Amino acid sequence: MPRGHAEEITVDGEAEPVVVKLGVWISNTKSRRDRLDADQLAALAELGMDWARPVTVPQAVPDSL
């Protein structure tokens, strides 16, 4: 998503829609992911944010002789 992307949402009880700078939020959250707790990362991963998934390091395969 481009950093400049924005969404207009309607907040309950408000007459005017609110513009949410979603691209900025995603960019900032992604750059600060090391400060998010496990629950926050899990929620973002569930929403499809691949960068929020835990990094898995491939295990070395032992040589079979």
Coordinates of C-alpha atoms in Angstrom, one line a residue:
M1 CA 0.0 0.0 0.0
P2 CA 1.4 3.4 -0.9
R3 CA 2.4 5.6 2.1
G4 CA 0.0 8.3 0.8
H5 CA -3.1 6.0 0.8
A6 CA -6.0 7.4 3.0
E7 CA -9.4 6.0 3.8
E8 CA -12.6 7.9 4.7
I9 CA -14.5 6.3 7.6
T10 CA -17.6 7.2 9.4
V11 CA -17.4 7.3 13.2
D12 CA -20.5 6.5 15.2
G13 CA -22.1 9.7 16.5
E14 CA -20.1 12.0 14.1
A15 CA -21.8 13.8 11.2
E16 CA -18.6 14.2 9.2
P17 CA -16.4 11.3 7.9
V18 CA -12.9 11.1 9.2
V19 CA -9.9 10.6 6.9
V20 CA -7.5 8.0 8.2
K21 CA -4.0 8.0 6.7
L22 CA -3.8 4.2 6.5
G23 CA -0.6 4.1 4.4
V24 CA 1.3 6.2 6.9
W25 CA 0.0 4.1 9.8
I26 CA 1.0 0.8 8.1
S27 CA 4.4 2.2 7.2
N28 CA 5.1 3.5 10.7
T29 CA 3.8 0.3 12.3
K30 CA 6.0 -1.8 10.1
S31 CA 9.1 0.2 10.8
R32 CA 8.4 -0.1 14.6
R33 CA 7.5 -3.8 14.5
D34 CA 10.3 -4.7 16.9
R35 CA 8.5 -2.7 19.6
L36 CA 5.2 -4.5 19.2
D37 CA 4.2 -7.3 21.6
A38 CA 3.4 -10.8 20.5
D39 CA -0.4 -10.2 20.6
Q40 CA -0.2 -7.1 18.4
L41 CA 2.0 -9.0 15.9
A42 CA -0.4 -11.9 15.9
A43 CA -3.4 -9.7 15.3
L44 CA -1.6 -8.0 12.3
A45 CA -0.5 -11.3 10.9
E46 CA -4.1 -12.5 11.1
L47 CA -5.1 -9.5 9.0
G48 CA -2.6 -10.6 6.3
M49 CA 0.4 -8.4 7.2
D50 CA 3.2 -10.9 6.1
W51 CA 5.8 -8.7 7.8
A52 CA 4.2 -9.3 11.2
R53 CA 4.7 -13.0 11.0
P54 CA 7.6 -14.4 13.1
V55 CA 10.8 -14.9 11.2
T56 CA 11.8 -18.5 10.9
V57 CA 15.4 -19.3 10.4
P58 CA 15.9 -22.4 8.2
Q59 CA 17.7 -25.2 10.0
A60 CA 20.8 -26.7 8.6
V61 CA 20.3 -30.2 7.2
P62 CA 23.0 -32.5 8.6
D63 CA 25.1 -34.3 6.0
S64 CA 24.1 -37.9 5.6
L65 CA 27.2 -40.0 5.0

